[in-house]
Amino acid sequence: RAKNGGRARTAVFDASLRAQLAEQVNLERELRKALEQQQLSLAFQPIYQLRTGELASFEALVRWTHPELGPVPPSTFVPIAEDSAQMGALTDWVLRSACARLRHFQVLPGVVRKPSVHVNVSGTDMCREGFVAQVATALLTNGLDACQLTLEITESTLMQRLDAALEVMARLRELGVGLSVDDFGTGYSSLSYLSTLPITSLKIDRSFVQRLQDGGRDAEVVKAVITLGHALGKTVIAEGIETPVQLARLRALGCEQGQGYLLARPLTPEMAATVALCDHGWGEDGTPAEGERLLD
Ligand code: C2E
Ligand code: MG
Ligand code: MG
Ligand code: MG
């Protein structure tokens, strides 16, 4: 009996594994088509200065709407791109599209500040032949200054390729591009390497911001990260701000910038253009007025 049960389980496991593999292969092929057929788009989530409420930047987030499957989340297809050697094509598309949009925001009549954008890249992107040139071309083609672009790299993918990535990061900094460690606090990094990274900012992972809600020990961790970031001369950015309590605590701790559903969702390029135009901060008392947030 036990043996049969075991075999049945194995069979079920094999079937689901096969289904998973088939789905993966299918998505690989579909993604290839998506890249060719313009099924991808970008959403832009505003990042604000937490002290004044002024717009600091946008984070470009890739979106895929498949004609039959509907929206496929980046957490599903970005790893597939990575595994099927399509990451280069994906990142190139995102970089060029984000820079083209930024150019568009910049030339809107009435826009106050030069807008800037964060683009997510992986450790393998950093180490690909010609990556720095690709970044330089995207900027030049669109008449953007290098300081208008920040590349975000997650702590975990950075650590996989640290030595090679460090050299490329140094060249990107020479170009003037900003560099940010994304999802900071979730990877395997030791604190000792942080001071050696040529980065301009770090992004505190959403999971820490969430735990700020209840105060206590986790608040101490966030406080320590902000202190450390500042001691190293980095800008600290919080992601996933969802409640006024989280926002207030981050501001009190001196976290410079932040993004999250409380402030704004990832927006269509058209909505993002409106945000770039109506960039007047939070006004006198320095807190977001009711109804001023939720630009979604
Ligand atoms: P990330 O870079 O950490 O991006 C932030 C993610 O958090 C985004 O999810 C965003 O929509 C979501 N988010 C923002 N504010 C809130 C909030 O208040 N609450 C919650 N619960 N979520 C919030 P998204 O767009 O699904 O992207 C997921 C991840 O996929 C990104 O995490 C990034 O690692 C990756 N990704 C997205 N676009 C790209 C891209 O163009 N290239 C690469 N390589 N990776 C990308
Ligand atoms: Mg990011
Ligand atoms: Mg992040
Ligand atoms: Mg994250």
Coordinates of C-alpha atoms and ligand atoms in Angstrom, one line a residue:
R1 CA 0.0 0.0 0.0
A2 CA 2.6 2.4 1.1
K3 CA 4.6 1.5 -2.0
N4 CA 1.7 2.2 -4.3
G5 CA 1.0 5.4 -2.6
G6 CA 4.6 6.4 -3.1
R7 CA 4.4 5.5 -6.8
A8 CA 1.2 7.4 -7.2
R9 CA 2.8 10.5 -5.7
T10 CA 5.8 10.1 -7.9
A11 CA 3.5 9.9 -10.9
V12 CA 1.6 13.0 -9.9
F13 CA 4.9 14.8 -9.2
D14 CA 6.3 13.8 -12.6
A15 CA 3.1 14.9 -14.3
S16 CA 3.1 18.3 -12.6
L17 CA 6.8 18.7 -13.3
R18 CA 6.3 17.9 -16.9
A19 CA 3.4 20.4 -17.1
Q20 CA 5.7 23.0 -15.4
L21 CA 8.4 22.4 -17.9
A22 CA 6.0 22.5 -20.8
E23 CA 4.7 25.8 -19.5
Q24 CA 8.2 27.2 -19.1
V25 CA 9.1 26.2 -22.7
N26 CA 5.9 27.7 -23.9
L27 CA 6.4 31.0 -22.1
E28 CA 10.0 31.1 -23.4
R29 CA 8.7 31.0 -26.9
E30 CA 5.8 33.4 -26.2
L31 CA 8.2 35.9 -24.6
R32 CA 10.4 35.7 -27.7
K33 CA 7.3 36.7 -29.7
A34 CA 6.4 39.3 -27.2
L35 CA 9.7 41.0 -27.7
E36 CA 9.3 41.0 -31.4
Q37 CA 5.6 42.0 -31.5
Q38 CA 5.5 44.9 -29.0
Q39 CA 3.5 43.1 -26.4
L40 CA 5.6 44.6 -23.6
S41 CA 5.0 48.0 -22.1
L42 CA 6.4 50.0 -19.2
A43 CA 4.7 51.3 -16.0
F44 CA 6.2 54.2 -14.2
Q45 CA 6.0 54.3 -10.4
P46 CA 6.8 57.7 -8.9
I47 CA 9.5 57.9 -6.2
Y48 CA 9.1 60.9 -4.0
Q49 CA 11.3 63.0 -1.7
L50 CA 9.8 62.1 1.6
R51 CA 10.5 65.5 3.2
T52 CA 8.9 67.7 0.6
G53 CA 6.7 65.4 -1.5
E54 CA 8.5 66.5 -4.6
L55 CA 9.0 64.0 -7.4
A56 CA 12.4 62.4 -7.2
S57 CA 12.2 59.9 -10.0
F58 CA 10.2 57.2 -11.6
E59 CA 10.9 53.5 -11.5
A60 CA 10.3 51.8 -14.9
L61 CA 8.6 48.5 -14.4
V62 CA 8.1 46.1 -17.3
R63 CA 4.6 44.8 -18.1
W64 CA 3.6 42.0 -20.4
T65 CA 0.1 41.5 -21.6
H66 CA -0.2 38.3 -23.6
P67 CA -3.0 38.2 -26.1
E68 CA -4.5 35.0 -24.6
L69 CA -3.0 34.6 -21.2
G70 CA -3.6 38.2 -20.2
P71 CA -1.1 40.0 -17.9
V72 CA 2.0 37.9 -17.0
P73 CA 3.8 39.3 -13.9
P74 CA 7.5 40.2 -14.1
S75 CA 8.2 37.9 -11.3
T76 CA 7.2 35.1 -13.7
F77 CA 8.8 36.2 -17.0
V78 CA 11.9 38.0 -15.9
P79 CA 13.4 34.7 -14.5
I80 CA 12.3 33.0 -17.7
A81 CA 14.1 35.7 -19.8
E82 CA 17.2 35.1 -17.6
D83 CA 17.1 31.3 -18.1
S84 CA 16.5 31.4 -21.9
A85 CA 19.2 33.9 -22.8
Q86 CA 16.6 36.6 -23.5
M87 CA 17.6 38.9 -20.7
G88 CA 19.8 41.0 -23.0
A89 CA 17.0 41.7 -25.4
L90 CA 14.6 42.4 -22.6
T91 CA 16.9 44.8 -20.8
D92 CA 17.8 46.5 -24.0
W93 CA 14.1 47.1 -24.8
V94 CA 13.4 48.4 -21.3
L95 CA 16.4 50.7 -21.3
R96 CA 15.6 52.2 -24.7
S97 CA 11.9 52.5 -23.9
A98 CA 12.5 54.1 -20.5
C99 CA 14.9 56.6 -21.9
A100 CA 12.6 57.5 -24.8
R101 CA 9.7 58.1 -22.4
L102 CA 11.9 60.2 -20.2
R103 CA 12.8 62.3 -23.1
H104 CA 9.1 62.7 -23.8
F105 CA 8.5 63.8 -20.2
Q106 CA 11.4 66.2 -20.3
V107 CA 10.1 68.1 -23.3
L108 CA 6.6 68.5 -22.1
P109 CA 5.8 72.2 -21.9
G110 CA 5.7 73.3 -18.3
V111 CA 7.7 70.5 -16.8
V112 CA 9.6 72.0 -13.8
R113 CA 12.6 69.7 -13.2
K114 CA 14.5 67.4 -15.4
P115 CA 12.9 64.1 -14.7
S116 CA 14.9 60.9 -14.0
V117 CA 14.2 57.2 -14.1
H118 CA 15.3 54.0 -12.4
V119 CA 15.7 50.9 -14.6
N120 CA 16.0 47.4 -13.1
V121 CA 18.9 45.3 -14.4
S122 CA 20.3 42.0 -13.3
G123 CA 23.8 40.8 -12.5
T124 CA 24.1 39.1 -15.8
D125 CA 23.2 42.3 -17.6
M126 CA 26.0 44.1 -15.9
C127 CA 28.5 41.4 -17.1
R128 CA 27.3 41.3 -20.7
E129 CA 29.7 42.5 -23.3
G130 CA 28.9 46.0 -24.5
F131 CA 26.5 46.8 -21.6
V132 CA 28.1 50.1 -20.8
A133 CA 28.0 51.2 -24.4
Q134 CA 24.3 50.1 -24.6
V135 CA 23.5 52.4 -21.6
A136 CA 25.5 55.3 -23.1
T137 CA 23.7 54.9 -26.4
A138 CA 20.2 54.9 -24.8
L139 CA 21.1 58.2 -23.1
L140 CA 22.7 59.8 -26.0
T141 CA 20.0 58.9 -28.5
N142 CA 17.4 60.6 -26.3
G143 CA 19.5 63.6 -25.3
L144 CA 19.6 62.7 -21.6
D145 CA 22.2 63.4 -19.0
A146 CA 23.7 60.3 -17.4
C147 CA 22.6 61.5 -14.0
Q148 CA 19.0 61.2 -15.1
L149 CA 19.3 57.4 -15.1
T150 CA 19.8 55.1 -12.2
L151 CA 20.3 51.4 -12.6
E152 CA 18.8 49.2 -9.9
I153 CA 20.4 45.8 -9.2
T154 CA 19.1 43.4 -6.7
E155 CA 21.4 42.5 -3.9
S156 CA 21.1 38.7 -4.7
T157 CA 21.9 38.9 -8.4
L158 CA 24.7 41.4 -7.7
M159 CA 26.4 39.0 -5.2
Q160 CA 26.4 36.2 -7.7
R161 CA 28.7 38.1 -10.0
L162 CA 30.3 40.5 -7.6
D163 CA 33.8 40.8 -9.0
A164 CA 32.8 41.2 -12.7
A165 CA 30.0 43.5 -11.7
L166 CA 32.2 45.8 -9.6
E167 CA 34.3 46.7 -12.6
V168 CA 31.3 47.5 -14.8
M169 CA 29.7 49.5 -12.0
A170 CA 32.9 51.6 -11.7
R171 CA 32.6 52.4 -15.5
L172 CA 29.0 53.2 -15.2
R173 CA 29.7 55.6 -12.4
E174 CA 32.4 57.3 -14.5
L175 CA 29.7 57.8 -17.1
G176 CA 27.7 59.5 -14.4
V177 CA 24.8 56.9 -14.1
G178 CA 23.4 56.4 -10.7
L179 CA 23.5 52.9 -9.1
S180 CA 21.2 51.5 -6.5
V181 CA 21.1 48.2 -4.6
D182 CA 17.5 47.0 -4.9
D183 CA 15.7 44.9 -2.3
F184 CA 18.4 45.7 0.2
G185 CA 18.3 43.5 3.3
T186 CA 17.0 40.4 1.5
G187 CA 20.2 39.1 0.0
Y188 CA 23.2 37.4 1.4
S189 CA 25.5 40.3 1.5
S190 CA 27.6 41.1 4.5
L191 CA 27.7 44.7 5.6
S192 CA 31.4 44.9 5.0
Y193 CA 31.1 44.8 1.2
L194 CA 28.6 47.7 1.2
S195 CA 31.3 50.3 1.7
T196 CA 33.2 49.0 -1.3
L197 CA 30.3 49.2 -3.7
P198 CA 30.3 52.2 -6.0
I199 CA 26.6 52.8 -5.5
T200 CA 24.7 56.1 -5.0
S201 CA 21.7 54.8 -3.2
L202 CA 20.1 51.7 -1.6
K203 CA 16.5 50.7 -1.6
I204 CA 15.2 49.2 1.6
D205 CA 13.1 46.1 0.8
R206 CA 9.4 46.3 1.1
S207 CA 9.4 43.5 3.8
F208 CA 11.2 45.8 6.2
V209 CA 9.0 48.7 5.4
Q210 CA 6.0 46.5 6.2
R211 CA 7.4 45.6 9.6
L212 CA 7.8 49.2 10.4
Q213 CA 4.1 49.2 11.0
D214 CA 4.3 47.5 14.4
G215 CA 7.4 49.3 15.6
G216 CA 9.5 47.3 17.9
R217 CA 12.7 45.6 16.9
D218 CA 12.1 45.7 13.1
A219 CA 12.0 49.5 13.3
E220 CA 15.4 49.4 14.9
V221 CA 16.7 47.4 11.9
V222 CA 15.3 49.9 9.4
K223 CA 16.8 52.7 11.5
A224 CA 20.2 51.0 11.5
V225 CA 20.1 50.5 7.7
I226 CA 19.3 54.2 7.2
T227 CA 22.1 55.3 9.5
L228 CA 24.5 53.0 7.8
G229 CA 23.4 54.2 4.3
H230 CA 23.9 57.8 5.4
A231 CA 27.3 57.1 7.1
L232 CA 28.4 55.8 3.7
G233 CA 27.1 58.8 1.9
K234 CA 24.2 56.9 0.1
T235 CA 20.7 58.1 -0.5
V236 CA 18.2 55.8 1.2
I237 CA 15.0 54.9 -0.7
A238 CA 12.1 52.9 0.9
E239 CA 9.9 50.7 -1.3
G240 CA 6.4 49.4 -0.7
I241 CA 5.1 52.3 1.5
E242 CA 1.4 51.4 2.0
T243 CA 0.3 53.1 5.2
P244 CA 0.6 56.6 6.7
V245 CA 2.2 55.1 9.8
Q246 CA 5.0 53.6 7.6
L247 CA 5.5 56.9 5.8
A248 CA 5.6 58.9 9.1
R249 CA 8.2 56.6 10.6
L250 CA 10.4 56.6 7.5
R251 CA 10.3 60.4 7.4
A252 CA 11.1 60.6 11.1
L253 CA 14.1 58.3 10.5
G254 CA 15.4 60.6 7.8
C255 CA 14.8 58.3 4.9
E256 CA 15.1 60.6 1.9
Q257 CA 13.0 59.0 -0.8
G258 CA 10.2 56.5 -1.1
Q259 CA 7.6 54.8 -3.3
G260 CA 4.6 52.7 -2.6
Y261 CA 0.9 52.3 -3.2
L262 CA 0.1 55.0 -0.5
L263 CA 1.9 57.6 -2.7
A264 CA 1.2 56.3 -6.2
R265 CA 0.8 53.0 -8.0
P266 CA 2.9 52.1 -11.1
L267 CA 1.3 54.4 -13.7
T268 CA 0.8 54.4 -17.4
P269 CA 3.2 56.7 -19.3
E270 CA 0.4 59.1 -19.8
M271 CA -0.4 59.3 -16.1
A272 CA 3.3 59.5 -15.2
A273 CA 3.6 62.5 -17.6
T274 CA 0.8 64.2 -15.6
V275 CA 2.7 63.6 -12.3
A276 CA 5.9 65.1 -13.8
L277 CA 3.8 68.2 -14.7
C278 CA 2.0 68.6 -11.5
D279 CA 5.0 68.3 -9.3
H280 CA 4.3 70.7 -6.4
G281 CA 5.2 68.7 -3.3
W282 CA 3.2 68.4 -0.2
G283 CA 3.0 72.1 0.7
E284 CA 3.2 74.0 3.9
D285 CA 2.9 71.4 6.7
G286 CA 5.0 69.0 4.8
T287 CA 2.7 66.0 4.9
P288 CA 0.8 64.5 2.1
A289 CA -2.7 66.1 2.0
E290 CA -5.7 63.8 2.0
G291 CA -6.7 63.1 -1.6
E292 CA -3.4 64.2 -3.0
R293 CA -2.0 60.7 -3.1
L294 CA -3.3 57.7 -4.9
L295 CA -2.6 58.8 -8.4
D296 CA -3.8 55.6 -9.9
Ligands
C2E1 P1 11.3 45.8 -7.6 O1 12.3 46.3 -8.5 O2 11.6 45.7 -6.2 O3 10.0 46.7 -7.9 C1 9.0 47.0 -7.0 C2 7.9 46.1 -7.1 O4 7.0 46.4 -6.0 C3 7.0 46.3 -8.3 O5 6.4 45.1 -8.6 C4 5.9 47.3 -7.8 O6 4.8 47.3 -8.6 C5 5.7 46.8 -6.4 N1 5.2 47.8 -5.5 C6 5.4 49.1 -5.5 N2 4.8 49.7 -4.5 C7 4.2 48.7 -3.8 C8 3.5 48.7 -2.6 O7 3.2 49.7 -1.9 N3 3.0 47.5 -2.1 C9 3.3 46.3 -2.8 N4 2.8 45.2 -2.3 N5 4.0 46.3 -3.9 C10 4.5 47.5 -4.4 P2 6.4 44.5 -10.1 O8 6.2 45.6 -11.1 O9 5.5 43.3 -10.1 O10 7.9 44.0 -10.3 C11 8.4 42.9 -9.5 C12 9.9 42.8 -9.7 O11 10.2 42.4 -11.1 C13 10.6 44.1 -9.5 O12 10.9 44.3 -8.1 C14 11.9 43.8 -10.3 O13 12.8 43.1 -9.5 C15 11.4 43.0 -11.4 N6 11.3 43.8 -12.6 C16 10.2 44.7 -12.9 N7 10.5 45.3 -14.1 C17 11.7 44.9 -14.5 C18 12.6 45.2 -15.6 O14 12.3 46.0 -16.5 N8 13.8 44.5 -15.7 C19 14.2 43.6 -14.7 N9 15.3 43.0 -14.8 N10 13.4 43.3 -13.6 C20 12.2 43.9 -13.5
MG2 MG 13.5 47.9 -8.5
MG3 MG 12.9 46.8 -5.1
MG4 MG 11.2 44.5 -4.2

